[in-house]
Short mmCIF file of C-alpha atoms in Angstrom, two decimals:
data_model
loop_
_atom_site.label_atom_id
_atom_site.label_comp_id
_atom_site.label_asym_id
_atom_site.label_seq_id
_atom_site.Cartn_x
_atom_site.Cartn_y
_atom_site.Cartn_z
CA UNK U 27 0.00 0.00 0.00
CA UNK U 28 1.38 3.40 -0.96
CA UNK U 29 2.08 5.78 1.89
CA UNK U 30 2.02 9.54 2.26
CA UNK U 31 5.48 10.54 3.44
CA UNK U 32 6.42 14.00 4.70
CA UNK U 33 10.14 14.73 4.70
CA UNK U 34 11.26 17.75 6.74
CA UNK U 35 14.84 18.80 6.08
CA UNK U 36 17.01 21.01 8.24
CA UNK U 37 20.26 21.56 6.36
CA UNK U 38 21.11 24.88 4.73
CA UNK U 39 23.80 23.22 2.55
CA UNK U 40 22.12 22.14 -0.67
CA UNK U 41 24.97 19.75 -1.48
CA UNK U 42 25.47 18.71 2.12
CA UNK U 43 25.76 15.21 3.47
CA UNK U 44 22.35 14.93 5.15
CA UNK U 45 20.60 16.19 2.01
CA UNK U 46 22.54 13.72 -0.14
CA UNK U 47 21.18 10.88 2.01
CA UNK U 48 17.73 12.47 1.95
CA UNK U 49 17.71 12.62 -1.85
CA UNK U 50 18.59 8.92 -2.00
CA UNK U 51 15.73 8.14 0.38
CA UNK U 52 13.23 10.28 -1.56
CA UNK U 53 14.13 8.76 -4.93
CA UNK U 54 13.60 5.20 -3.75
CA UNK U 55 10.42 6.06 -1.82
CA UNK U 56 8.95 7.84 -4.87
CA UNK U 57 10.05 5.01 -7.20
CA UNK U 58 8.13 2.60 -4.95
CA UNK U 59 4.99 4.68 -5.55
CA UNK U 60 4.83 6.53 -2.26
CA UNK U 61 3.68 10.15 -2.28
CA UNK U 62 6.58 12.20 -0.90
CA UNK U 63 6.18 15.82 0.16
CA UNK U 64 9.30 17.73 1.17
CA UNK U 65 9.53 20.80 3.38
CA UNK U 66 12.87 22.58 3.69
CA UNK U 67 12.76 24.16 7.15
CA UNK U 68 15.80 26.30 6.34
CA UNK U 69 13.86 28.14 3.65
CA UNK U 70 10.66 28.62 5.64
CA UNK U 71 9.62 31.36 8.02
CA UNK U 72 8.83 29.42 11.19
CA UNK U 73 9.11 31.05 14.57
CA UNK U 74 9.47 29.22 17.84
CA UNK U 75 6.43 28.04 19.78
CA UNK U 76 5.07 30.80 22.02
CA UNK U 77 3.21 28.37 24.34
CA UNK U 78 0.00 30.34 23.83
CA UNK U 79 -2.00 27.09 23.65
CA UNK U 80 -4.36 28.50 21.02
CA UNK U 81 -3.29 25.86 18.46
CA UNK U 82 -6.08 25.00 16.00
CA UNK U 83 -8.48 27.34 17.83
CA UNK U 84 -8.27 30.11 15.21
CA UNK U 85 -8.69 28.02 12.08
CA UNK U 86 -5.03 27.07 11.64
CA UNK U 87 -2.43 24.94 13.40
CA UNK U 88 -0.51 27.91 14.80
CA UNK U 89 -2.19 31.15 15.76
CA UNK U 90 0.91 33.01 14.60
CA UNK U 91 0.96 33.41 10.85
CA UNK U 92 4.06 31.56 9.72
CA UNK U 93 4.95 28.72 7.38
CA UNK U 94 4.25 25.99 9.93
CA UNK U 95 0.64 26.37 8.88
CA UNK U 96 1.61 24.92 5.48
CA UNK U 97 3.39 21.94 7.06
CA UNK U 98 0.71 21.07 9.64
CA UNK U 99 -1.94 19.78 7.20
CA UNK U 100 0.66 17.59 5.50
CA UNK U 101 1.70 16.11 8.85
CA UNK U 102 -1.94 15.46 9.73
CA UNK U 103 -2.45 13.56 6.46
CA UNK U 104 0.90 11.76 6.44
CA UNK U 105 1.46 8.13 7.26
CA UNK U 106 5.16 8.72 7.89
CA UNK U 107 7.24 11.74 8.90
CA UNK U 108 10.98 11.73 8.18
CA UNK U 109 13.25 14.33 9.80
CA UNK U 110 16.63 14.91 8.15
CA UNK U 111 19.43 17.19 9.33
CA UNK U 112 23.04 17.61 10.33
CA UNK U 113 23.94 17.84 14.01
CA UNK U 114 24.56 21.48 15.01
CA UNK U 115 26.49 21.99 18.24
CA UNK U 116 25.40 18.60 19.57
CA UNK U 117 21.74 19.27 18.93
CA UNK U 118 18.94 19.91 16.43
CA UNK U 119 19.44 22.88 14.06
CA UNK U 120 17.24 25.84 15.08
CA UNK U 121 15.06 25.99 11.95
CA UNK U 122 13.97 22.36 12.16
CA UNK U 123 13.70 22.57 15.96
CA UNK U 124 11.03 25.25 15.50
CA UNK U 125 9.05 22.81 13.33
CA UNK U 126 9.39 20.05 15.93
CA UNK U 127 8.36 22.39 18.76
CA UNK U 128 5.24 23.35 16.85
CA UNK U 129 4.09 19.72 16.65
CA UNK U 130 2.88 20.32 20.22
CA UNK U 131 -0.82 20.50 19.26
CA UNK U 132 -0.66 17.10 17.57
CA UNK U 133 -0.41 15.53 21.00
CA UNK U 134 -3.60 17.21 22.19
CA UNK U 135 -6.81 15.18 22.18
CA UNK U 136 -8.50 17.14 19.38
CA UNK U 137 -5.56 16.85 16.96
CA UNK U 138 -4.25 13.40 17.80
CA UNK U 139 -1.90 11.91 15.22
CA UNK U 140 -1.20 8.57 16.92
CA UNK U 141 -0.07 5.66 14.80
CA UNK U 142 2.15 7.48 12.33
CA UNK U 143 5.63 6.29 11.51
CA UNK U 144 8.67 8.46 12.18
CA UNK U 145 12.14 8.16 10.73
CA UNK U 146 15.39 10.03 11.14
CA UNK U 147 18.27 10.65 8.72
CA UNK U 148 21.19 12.67 10.02
CA UNK U 149 24.92 13.00 10.25
CA UNK U 150 27.62 14.82 12.18
CA UNK U 151 31.27 15.78 11.80
CA UNK U 152 32.41 14.09 15.00
CA UNK U 153 33.45 10.45 14.88
CA UNK U 154 31.86 9.81 18.30
CA UNK U 155 28.36 8.48 17.63
CA UNK U 156 27.21 9.57 21.11
CA UNK U 157 27.36 13.16 19.78
CA UNK U 158 24.20 12.25 17.87
CA UNK U 159 22.20 11.70 21.07
CA UNK U 160 21.28 15.40 21.09
CA UNK U 161 19.19 14.80 17.97
CA UNK U 162 18.23 11.14 18.28
CA UNK U 163 16.84 11.22 21.82
CA UNK U 164 14.58 14.31 21.41
CA UNK U 165 13.15 12.92 18.15
CA UNK U 166 12.53 9.48 19.68
CA UNK U 167 10.86 11.05 22.73
CA UNK U 168 8.76 13.38 20.58
CA UNK U 169 7.64 10.37 18.55
CA UNK U 170 6.76 8.47 21.73
CA UNK U 171 4.79 11.43 23.10
CA UNK U 172 2.81 11.68 19.85
CA UNK U 173 2.34 7.89 19.85
CA UNK U 174 4.31 7.53 16.62
CA UNK U 175 6.45 4.46 16.05
CA UNK U 176 10.04 4.75 14.91
CA UNK U 177 10.47 3.08 11.51
CA UNK U 178 14.22 3.54 11.37
CA UNK U 179 17.19 5.79 11.89
CA UNK U 180 20.17 6.54 9.69
CA UNK U 181 22.95 7.99 11.86
CA UNK U 182 26.25 8.68 10.15
CA UNK U 183 29.16 10.13 12.14
CA UNK U 184 32.45 11.47 10.81
CA UNK U 185 31.28 13.55 7.84
CA UNK U 186 31.90 17.29 7.73
CA UNK U 187 32.56 18.52 4.22
CA UNK U 188 30.12 18.14 1.31
CA UNK U 189 30.65 14.83 -0.45
CA UNK U 190 32.17 12.98 2.49
CA UNK U 191 28.94 11.01 2.85
CA UNK U 192 29.97 9.16 -0.34
CA UNK U 193 32.82 7.54 1.66
CA UNK U 194 30.25 5.94 4.00
CA UNK U 195 27.23 3.68 3.64
CA UNK U 196 24.88 6.56 4.57
CA UNK U 197 23.09 6.68 1.22
CA UNK U 198 22.73 2.89 1.22
CA UNK U 199 21.22 3.05 4.72
CA UNK U 200 18.79 5.79 3.57
CA UNK U 201 17.82 3.67 0.57
CA UNK U 202 17.29 0.66 2.85
CA UNK U 203 15.02 2.77 5.06
CA UNK U 204 12.91 3.73 2.04
CA UNK U 205 12.78 0.12 0.85
CA UNK U 206 11.39 -1.01 4.24
CA UNK U 207 8.35 1.24 3.89
#
């Protein structure tokens, strides 16, 4: 059965390592007949959550008029959400973190999104894989809170400069993730 997949990217480098893996994932997922919608958080105007708790009460996901309101309907309709990014200072890059923070209303009773799949594709410059915990753990916990199940994670350490991902099996792992869907 074909799935609706939302891919949310968080790398400003268009030829960067995380986007290279993401492109490999998207190609295989689309070739398998899945409907893939991509949102580039780095190019969107998304402010941080203001904790106003007026989500969905004014006719849109976020009461503040920003681009999250274009992502929210896609997340609601998606079967699977894939987050892709590089590690920035041991954590999630700010632009994609704003998107993740604004998924808050999806855990509320009236906008429940339980049962979706969630995947993660990311890399970091450091060779120490524990550096990736600052991205992996918050995403896994967010998924658990929203009652999403993790469908897979591609975590590639030791890549800094564009193209270094080609010296790893990162693209192959991203392809394998798409093939499992």
